[in-house]
Amino acid sequence: MSQFIASPATTLSGDLKVPGDKSISHRSIMLGSLANGITKISGFLEGEDALSTLKAFQAMGVKIERDGDNVTIHGVGINGLKKPEKALDLGNSGTSMRLMSGILAAQAFDCELIGDESLSKRPMGRVIDPLTLMGAVISSVDGKPPLKITGGQTLKGIHYDLPIASAQVKSCILLAGLYAQGQTCISEPATTRDHTERMLKGLGYEVRVNHNQICLTGASALTATQIQVPSDISSAAFFMVAACIAPQADVTLLGVNINPTRTGVINILQLMGANLTLSNQREIGGELLADIRVVSSKLKGIDIPQALVPLAIDEFPAVFIAASCARGETVLTGASELRVKESDRIQVMADGLSILGIENQVLDDGIKIQGGEFKRPTAIIESDHDHRISMAFAIASLRCEYPITINGVDNVMTSFPNFVELANSAGMRIVEV
Ligand code: S3P
């Protein structure tokens, strides 16, 4: 089991480019594979999660070439996938499993989706239920992976009110809808990331969006295109918080995706008083990008508006570190989804914060954090093998007087393979052992 030892540091500076967006990288492989023609992707995330999706489509007969972060996909068309020889192992990646189950439910062949220990505990009933309504046949034990999907079903379009705000569930149903007879419509209880809708349109597929409802009609084709993956705001978030809390910081994060369905972390940090500015805003391939400059900030605790929760859902481990360094109390509610991410992010973060001497109270659907000081010597934090928890506690070293040890950091590779290198180039002092 690998560890980070993050030693105290006070300065953070430089122009930093974090790797490609994970959500967009997954979708680029899926839709590029189902398109007619050759799709060229640049800025692809070379993290284990996106690579799990890539390998799964290779196992289904799609020729995919990779040269660093450039990927070329020889699309097989919407009906061109082949039965994989064995179960598709999706590692730690919930996005791969949930989105791919929508595609695989509509294939002529049977297949099985498996994952690692963490993924095997994550709820899949949320995709099995709507897919079953569409006519899919999927078996699992207690709604958890492995998923056994029986092919050869004819899917029909549905109108589905999403019971939870989840882009993964929405995307799964939209992808199944590509194969379904008639129209598929989904209503969202709150806005969630819309990369699937944007990319479908980019590949020439008609998607109709009206307020909170997204509709498409099955049986059209996707046309190959070029996809430039912007930097991932979820990875950039660690450096935004790091720059806010570091005593001396001036950092610019280059070319970050600022799709409005993803910018909750910017809004939350600004409400907390972050000295954060956007510049050089531009649109590339249907996605918005900007450079984000953050300098040392005096943060204050806030009540996080619930409407921002789905727009910052992956950034809360980093936000909790910001809250720990803020003056006063920060309260998060309406975030019970955090309990079913790669770990129970409310409890695992709360345990780590308590070890560092930060007062907090766990709520069913959130947490209350009292800003304070990280003052415990020889702190050993358990990340529960959750990549975002490992990185969140690593940046806490910018406000520590003693090194912090973080256990189980192996999964940082799933989303941010060069995290340590980039953090150290900016002034942090993290060693992986
Ligand atoms: C993702 C959606 C989010 C997010 C996950 C990636 C996606 O999950 O937490 O890391 O790519 O659609 P939910 O939509 O289930 O909240």
PDB file of C-alpha atoms in Angstrom, residues 198-395:
ATOM      1  CA  ARG A 198     -22.589  18.334 -25.601  1.00  0.00           C
ATOM      2  CA  MET A 199     -20.489  15.546 -27.080  1.00  0.00           C
ATOM      3  CA  LEU A 200     -23.464  13.811 -28.683  1.00  0.00           C
ATOM      4  CA  LYS A 201     -24.282  17.095 -30.413  1.00  0.00           C
ATOM      5  CA  GLY A 202     -20.604  17.453 -31.413  1.00  0.00           C
ATOM      6  CA  LEU A 203     -20.853  14.067 -33.132  1.00  0.00           C
ATOM      7  CA  GLY A 204     -23.938  15.181 -35.013  1.00  0.00           C
ATOM      8  CA  TYR A 205     -26.640  13.554 -32.863  1.00  0.00           C
ATOM      9  CA  GLU A 206     -29.756  15.584 -32.155  1.00  0.00           C
ATOM     10  CA  VAL A 207     -30.315  16.163 -28.441  1.00  0.00           C
ATOM     11  CA  ARG A 208     -33.231  18.323 -27.331  1.00  0.00           C
ATOM     12  CA  VAL A 209     -32.814  20.193 -24.053  1.00  0.00           C
ATOM     13  CA  ASN A 210     -35.719  22.088 -22.513  1.00  0.00           C
ATOM     14  CA  HIS A 211     -35.211  23.408 -18.990  1.00  0.00           C
ATOM     15  CA  ASN A 212     -34.475  20.319 -16.883  1.00  0.00           C
ATOM     16  CA  GLN A 213     -35.544  17.815 -19.554  1.00  0.00           C
ATOM     17  CA  ILE A 214     -33.212  16.134 -22.034  1.00  0.00           C
ATOM     18  CA  CYS A 215     -34.604  14.100 -24.944  1.00  0.00           C
ATOM     19  CA  LEU A 216     -33.243  12.147 -27.875  1.00  0.00           C
ATOM     20  CA  THR A 217     -34.646   9.690 -30.386  1.00  0.00           C
ATOM     21  CA  GLY A 218     -32.940   6.364 -31.060  1.00  0.00           C
ATOM     22  CA  ALA A 219     -31.485   4.911 -34.234  1.00  0.00           C
ATOM     23  CA  SER A 220     -29.531   7.840 -35.666  1.00  0.00           C
ATOM     24  CA  ALA A 221     -25.812   7.676 -36.384  1.00  0.00           C
ATOM     25  CA  LEU A 222     -22.814   9.369 -34.760  1.00  0.00           C
ATOM     26  CA  THR A 223     -20.195  10.963 -36.989  1.00  0.00           C
ATOM     27  CA  ALA A 224     -16.512  10.957 -36.017  1.00  0.00           C
ATOM     28  CA  THR A 225     -14.909  14.248 -35.093  1.00  0.00           C
ATOM     29  CA  GLN A 226     -11.877  15.765 -33.361  1.00  0.00           C
ATOM     30  CA  ILE A 227     -12.102  16.150 -29.603  1.00  0.00           C
ATOM     31  CA  GLN A 228      -9.814  18.368 -27.548  1.00  0.00           C
ATOM     32  CA  VAL A 229     -10.128  17.455 -23.875  1.00  0.00           C
ATOM     33  CA  PRO A 230      -9.742  20.486 -21.577  1.00  0.00           C
ATOM     34  CA  SER A 231      -8.008  20.305 -18.185  1.00  0.00           C
ATOM     35  CA  ASP A 232     -10.129  18.788 -15.429  1.00  0.00           C
ATOM     36  CA  ILE A 233     -11.611  21.301 -12.983  1.00  0.00           C
ATOM     37  CA  SER A 234     -11.858  18.466 -10.442  1.00  0.00           C
ATOM     38  CA  SER A 235      -8.050  18.100 -10.517  1.00  0.00           C
ATOM     39  CA  ALA A 236      -7.512  21.857 -10.719  1.00  0.00           C
ATOM     40  CA  ALA A 237      -9.632  22.224  -7.555  1.00  0.00           C
ATOM     41  CA  PHE A 238      -6.816  20.823  -5.392  1.00  0.00           C
ATOM     42  CA  PHE A 239      -4.525  23.604  -6.587  1.00  0.00           C
ATOM     43  CA  MET A 240      -7.241  26.252  -6.224  1.00  0.00           C
ATOM     44  CA  VAL A 241      -7.678  25.311  -2.573  1.00  0.00           C
ATOM     45  CA  ALA A 242      -3.919  24.852  -2.120  1.00  0.00           C
ATOM     46  CA  ALA A 243      -3.309  28.394  -3.402  1.00  0.00           C
ATOM     47  CA  CYS A 244      -6.058  29.826  -1.170  1.00  0.00           C
ATOM     48  CA  ILE A 245      -4.617  28.292   1.996  1.00  0.00           C
ATOM     49  CA  ALA A 246      -0.868  28.601   1.295  1.00  0.00           C
ATOM     50  CA  PRO A 247       0.693  31.561   3.108  1.00  0.00           C
ATOM     51  CA  GLN A 248       2.391  32.727  -0.108  1.00  0.00           C
ATOM     52  CA  ALA A 249       0.701  31.654  -3.301  1.00  0.00           C
ATOM     53  CA  ASP A 250       0.178  32.854  -6.823  1.00  0.00           C
ATOM     54  CA  VAL A 251      -0.874  30.073  -9.159  1.00  0.00           C
ATOM     55  CA  THR A 252      -2.479  30.080 -12.588  1.00  0.00           C
ATOM     56  CA  LEU A 253      -4.243  26.944 -13.782  1.00  0.00           C
ATOM     57  CA  LEU A 254      -4.211  26.866 -17.553  1.00  0.00           C
ATOM     58  CA  GLY A 255      -6.996  25.819 -19.908  1.00  0.00           C
ATOM     59  CA  VAL A 256      -9.413  24.508 -17.281  1.00  0.00           C
ATOM     60  CA  ASN A 257     -12.890  23.371 -18.285  1.00  0.00           C
ATOM     61  CA  ILE A 258     -15.392  25.882 -16.881  1.00  0.00           C
ATOM     62  CA  ASN A 259     -18.536  24.244 -18.206  1.00  0.00           C
ATOM     63  CA  PRO A 260     -21.216  25.910 -16.015  1.00  0.00           C
ATOM     64  CA  THR A 261     -22.380  22.480 -14.810  1.00  0.00           C
ATOM     65  CA  ARG A 262     -18.956  21.984 -13.199  1.00  0.00           C
ATOM     66  CA  THR A 263     -18.048  25.334 -11.668  1.00  0.00           C
ATOM     67  CA  GLY A 264     -19.617  24.899  -8.225  1.00  0.00           C
ATOM     68  CA  VAL A 265     -16.165  24.808  -6.626  1.00  0.00           C
ATOM     69  CA  ILE A 266     -15.329  28.235  -8.048  1.00  0.00           C
ATOM     70  CA  ASN A 267     -18.597  29.657  -6.701  1.00  0.00           C
ATOM     71  CA  ILE A 268     -18.074  28.053  -3.285  1.00  0.00           C
ATOM     72  CA  LEU A 269     -14.488  29.292  -2.951  1.00  0.00           C
ATOM     73  CA  GLN A 270     -15.505  32.788  -4.063  1.00  0.00           C
ATOM     74  CA  LEU A 271     -18.304  32.802  -1.460  1.00  0.00           C
ATOM     75  CA  MET A 272     -15.643  31.870   1.098  1.00  0.00           C
ATOM     76  CA  GLY A 273     -13.605  34.893   0.033  1.00  0.00           C
ATOM     77  CA  ALA A 274     -11.113  33.273  -2.326  1.00  0.00           C
ATOM     78  CA  ASN A 275      -8.924  35.575  -4.340  1.00  0.00           C
ATOM     79  CA  LEU A 276      -9.699  33.772  -7.610  1.00  0.00           C
ATOM     80  CA  THR A 277     -10.046  35.273 -11.074  1.00  0.00           C
ATOM     81  CA  LEU A 278     -10.794  33.844 -14.513  1.00  0.00           C
ATOM     82  CA  SER A 279      -9.192  35.080 -17.696  1.00  0.00           C
ATOM     83  CA  ASN A 280      -8.725  34.097 -21.327  1.00  0.00           C
ATOM     84  CA  GLN A 281     -12.162  32.487 -21.574  1.00  0.00           C
ATOM     85  CA  ARG A 282     -12.678  30.606 -24.818  1.00  0.00           C
ATOM     86  CA  GLU A 283     -14.786  27.808 -26.299  1.00  0.00           C
ATOM     87  CA  ILE A 284     -13.235  24.686 -27.775  1.00  0.00           C
ATOM     88  CA  GLY A 285     -15.289  21.836 -29.196  1.00  0.00           C
ATOM     89  CA  GLY A 286     -18.462  22.850 -27.377  1.00  0.00           C
ATOM     90  CA  GLU A 287     -16.766  23.191 -23.968  1.00  0.00           C
ATOM     91  CA  LEU A 288     -15.776  26.439 -22.192  1.00  0.00           C
ATOM     92  CA  LEU A 289     -12.208  26.928 -20.955  1.00  0.00           C
ATOM     93  CA  ALA A 290     -10.448  29.577 -18.892  1.00  0.00           C
ATOM     94  CA  ASP A 291      -7.194  30.220 -17.063  1.00  0.00           C
ATOM     95  CA  ILE A 292      -7.807  30.443 -13.320  1.00  0.00           C
ATOM     96  CA  ARG A 293      -5.510  32.543 -11.136  1.00  0.00           C
ATOM     97  CA  VAL A 294      -5.604  32.025  -7.379  1.00  0.00           C
ATOM     98  CA  VAL A 295      -3.538  33.826  -4.770  1.00  0.00           C
ATOM     99  CA  SER A 296      -3.360  33.390  -0.976  1.00  0.00           C
ATOM    100  CA  SER A 297      -6.744  34.217   0.513  1.00  0.00           C
ATOM    101  CA  LYS A 298      -8.337  34.819   3.879  1.00  0.00           C
ATOM    102  CA  LEU A 299     -11.232  32.374   3.776  1.00  0.00           C
ATOM    103  CA  LYS A 300     -14.389  32.537   5.865  1.00  0.00           C
ATOM    104  CA  GLY A 301     -16.808  29.731   6.696  1.00  0.00           C
ATOM    105  CA  ILE A 302     -20.134  29.647   4.831  1.00  0.00           C
ATOM    106  CA  ASP A 303     -23.364  27.671   4.523  1.00  0.00           C
ATOM    107  CA  ILE A 304     -22.821  26.019   1.173  1.00  0.00           C
ATOM    108  CA  PRO A 305     -25.909  26.633  -1.009  1.00  0.00           C
ATOM    109  CA  GLN A 306     -27.517  23.269  -1.809  1.00  0.00           C
ATOM    110  CA  ALA A 307     -27.970  24.230  -5.465  1.00  0.00           C
ATOM    111  CA  LEU A 308     -24.176  24.189  -5.821  1.00  0.00           C
ATOM    112  CA  VAL A 309     -23.796  20.642  -4.496  1.00  0.00           C
ATOM    113  CA  PRO A 310     -24.246  18.706  -7.796  1.00  0.00           C
ATOM    114  CA  LEU A 311     -22.063  21.295  -9.532  1.00  0.00           C
ATOM    115  CA  ALA A 312     -19.172  20.608  -7.152  1.00  0.00           C
ATOM    116  CA  ILE A 313     -19.875  16.995  -6.275  1.00  0.00           C
ATOM    117  CA  ASP A 314     -16.309  15.711  -6.734  1.00  0.00           C
ATOM    118  CA  GLU A 315     -14.618  18.727  -5.182  1.00  0.00           C
ATOM    119  CA  PHE A 316     -15.836  18.416  -1.582  1.00  0.00           C
ATOM    120  CA  PRO A 317     -12.727  16.692  -0.188  1.00  0.00           C
ATOM    121  CA  ALA A 318     -10.747  19.759  -1.320  1.00  0.00           C
ATOM    122  CA  VAL A 319     -13.488  22.155  -0.154  1.00  0.00           C
ATOM    123  CA  PHE A 320     -13.395  20.541   3.326  1.00  0.00           C
ATOM    124  CA  ILE A 321      -9.684  21.405   3.545  1.00  0.00           C
ATOM    125  CA  ALA A 322     -10.542  24.999   2.578  1.00  0.00           C
ATOM    126  CA  ALA A 323     -13.240  25.026   5.282  1.00  0.00           C
ATOM    127  CA  SER A 324     -10.720  23.749   7.849  1.00  0.00           C
ATOM    128  CA  CYS A 325      -8.497  26.756   7.100  1.00  0.00           C
ATOM    129  CA  ALA A 326     -11.355  29.278   7.084  1.00  0.00           C
ATOM    130  CA  ARG A 327     -12.474  31.577   9.885  1.00  0.00           C
ATOM    131  CA  GLY A 328     -15.702  30.259  11.442  1.00  0.00           C
ATOM    132  CA  GLU A 329     -18.015  27.404  10.535  1.00  0.00           C
ATOM    133  CA  THR A 330     -18.760  25.869   7.155  1.00  0.00           C
ATOM    134  CA  VAL A 331     -21.942  23.817   6.810  1.00  0.00           C
ATOM    135  CA  LEU A 332     -22.665  21.381   3.994  1.00  0.00           C
ATOM    136  CA  THR A 333     -26.072  19.714   3.671  1.00  0.00           C
ATOM    137  CA  GLY A 334     -27.920  17.982   0.810  1.00  0.00           C
ATOM    138  CA  ALA A 335     -24.819  16.007  -0.115  1.00  0.00           C
ATOM    139  CA  SER A 336     -25.653  12.416   0.844  1.00  0.00           C
ATOM    140  CA  GLU A 337     -24.325  11.301  -2.565  1.00  0.00           C
ATOM    141  CA  LEU A 338     -20.854  11.853  -1.093  1.00  0.00           C
ATOM    142  CA  ARG A 339     -21.408   8.740   0.985  1.00  0.00           C
ATOM    143  CA  VAL A 340     -21.483   6.494  -2.111  1.00  0.00           C
ATOM    144  CA  LYS A 341     -18.480   7.818  -4.022  1.00  0.00           C
ATOM    145  CA  GLU A 342     -15.149   5.959  -4.202  1.00  0.00           C
ATOM    146  CA  SER A 343     -15.396   6.007  -0.385  1.00  0.00           C
ATOM    147  CA  ASP A 344     -17.860   7.481   2.112  1.00  0.00           C
ATOM    148  CA  ARG A 345     -16.330  10.904   1.592  1.00  0.00           C
ATOM    149  CA  ILE A 346     -18.167  12.521   4.504  1.00  0.00           C
ATOM    150  CA  GLN A 347     -17.008  10.010   7.095  1.00  0.00           C
ATOM    151  CA  VAL A 348     -13.504   9.405   5.730  1.00  0.00           C
ATOM    152  CA  MET A 349     -12.809  13.157   5.478  1.00  0.00           C
ATOM    153  CA  ALA A 350     -14.283  13.757   8.952  1.00  0.00           C
ATOM    154  CA  ASP A 351     -12.026  11.070  10.440  1.00  0.00           C
ATOM    155  CA  GLY A 352      -8.946  12.587   8.803  1.00  0.00           C
ATOM    156  CA  LEU A 353      -9.862  16.136   9.849  1.00  0.00           C
ATOM    157  CA  SER A 354     -10.342  14.985  13.450  1.00  0.00           C
ATOM    158  CA  ILE A 355      -6.881  13.403  13.384  1.00  0.00           C
ATOM    159  CA  LEU A 356      -5.501  16.785  12.287  1.00  0.00           C
ATOM    160  CA  GLY A 357      -7.305  18.507  15.174  1.00  0.00           C
ATOM    161  CA  ILE A 358     -10.147  20.067  13.183  1.00  0.00           C
ATOM    162  CA  GLU A 359     -13.478  20.071  14.985  1.00  0.00           C
ATOM    163  CA  ASN A 360     -16.300  18.714  12.865  1.00  0.00           C
ATOM    164  CA  GLN A 361     -19.741  17.184  13.115  1.00  0.00           C
ATOM    165  CA  VAL A 362     -20.912  14.559  10.667  1.00  0.00           C
ATOM    166  CA  LEU A 363     -24.507  14.932   9.417  1.00  0.00           C
ATOM    167  CA  ASP A 364     -26.505  12.331   7.490  1.00  0.00           C
ATOM    168  CA  ASP A 365     -26.209  14.400   4.326  1.00  0.00           C
ATOM    169  CA  GLY A 366     -23.208  16.590   5.007  1.00  0.00           C
ATOM    170  CA  ILE A 367     -20.838  17.961   7.616  1.00  0.00           C
ATOM    171  CA  LYS A 368     -20.164  20.979   9.825  1.00  0.00           C
ATOM    172  CA  ILE A 369     -16.519  22.049   9.961  1.00  0.00           C
ATOM    173  CA  GLN A 370     -15.023  24.587  12.367  1.00  0.00           C
ATOM    174  CA  GLY A 371     -12.070  26.382  10.860  1.00  0.00           C
ATOM    175  CA  GLY A 372      -8.915  25.960  12.909  1.00  0.00           C
ATOM    176  CA  GLU A 373      -5.326  24.848  12.680  1.00  0.00           C
ATOM    177  CA  PHE A 374      -3.771  21.559  11.627  1.00  0.00           C
ATOM    178  CA  LYS A 375      -1.654  21.084  14.693  1.00  0.00           C
ATOM    179  CA  ARG A 376      -1.224  17.390  15.426  1.00  0.00           C
ATOM    180  CA  PRO A 377       2.303  16.022  15.049  1.00  0.00           C
ATOM    181  CA  THR A 378       2.763  12.584  13.436  1.00  0.00           C
ATOM    182  CA  ALA A 379      -0.684  12.602  11.826  1.00  0.00           C
ATOM    183  CA  ILE A 380      -1.472   9.434   9.889  1.00  0.00           C
ATOM    184  CA  ILE A 381      -4.520   9.724   7.651  1.00  0.00           C
ATOM    185  CA  GLU A 382      -6.398   6.802   6.066  1.00  0.00           C
ATOM    186  CA  SER A 383      -7.643   7.728   2.596  1.00  0.00           C
ATOM    187  CA  ASP A 384      -9.675   4.518   2.220  1.00  0.00           C
ATOM    188  CA  HIS A 385      -7.973   4.247  -1.203  1.00  0.00           C
ATOM    189  CA  ASP A 386      -9.950   7.244  -2.435  1.00  0.00           C
ATOM    190  CA  HIS A 387      -7.909   9.351  -4.870  1.00  0.00           C
ATOM    191  CA  ARG A 388      -9.577  12.635  -4.014  1.00  0.00           C
ATOM    192  CA  ILE A 389      -9.175  12.130  -0.254  1.00  0.00           C
ATOM    193  CA  SER A 390      -5.468  11.379  -0.699  1.00  0.00           C
ATOM    194  CA  MET A 391      -4.928  14.575  -2.698  1.00  0.00           C
ATOM    195  CA  ALA A 392      -7.055  16.694  -0.356  1.00  0.00           C
ATOM    196  CA  PHE A 393      -4.952  15.786   2.687  1.00  0.00           C
ATOM    197  CA  ALA A 394      -1.734  16.228   0.704  1.00  0.00           C
ATOM    198  CA  ILE A 395      -2.551  19.915   0.123  1.00  0.00           C
TER     199      ILE A 395
END
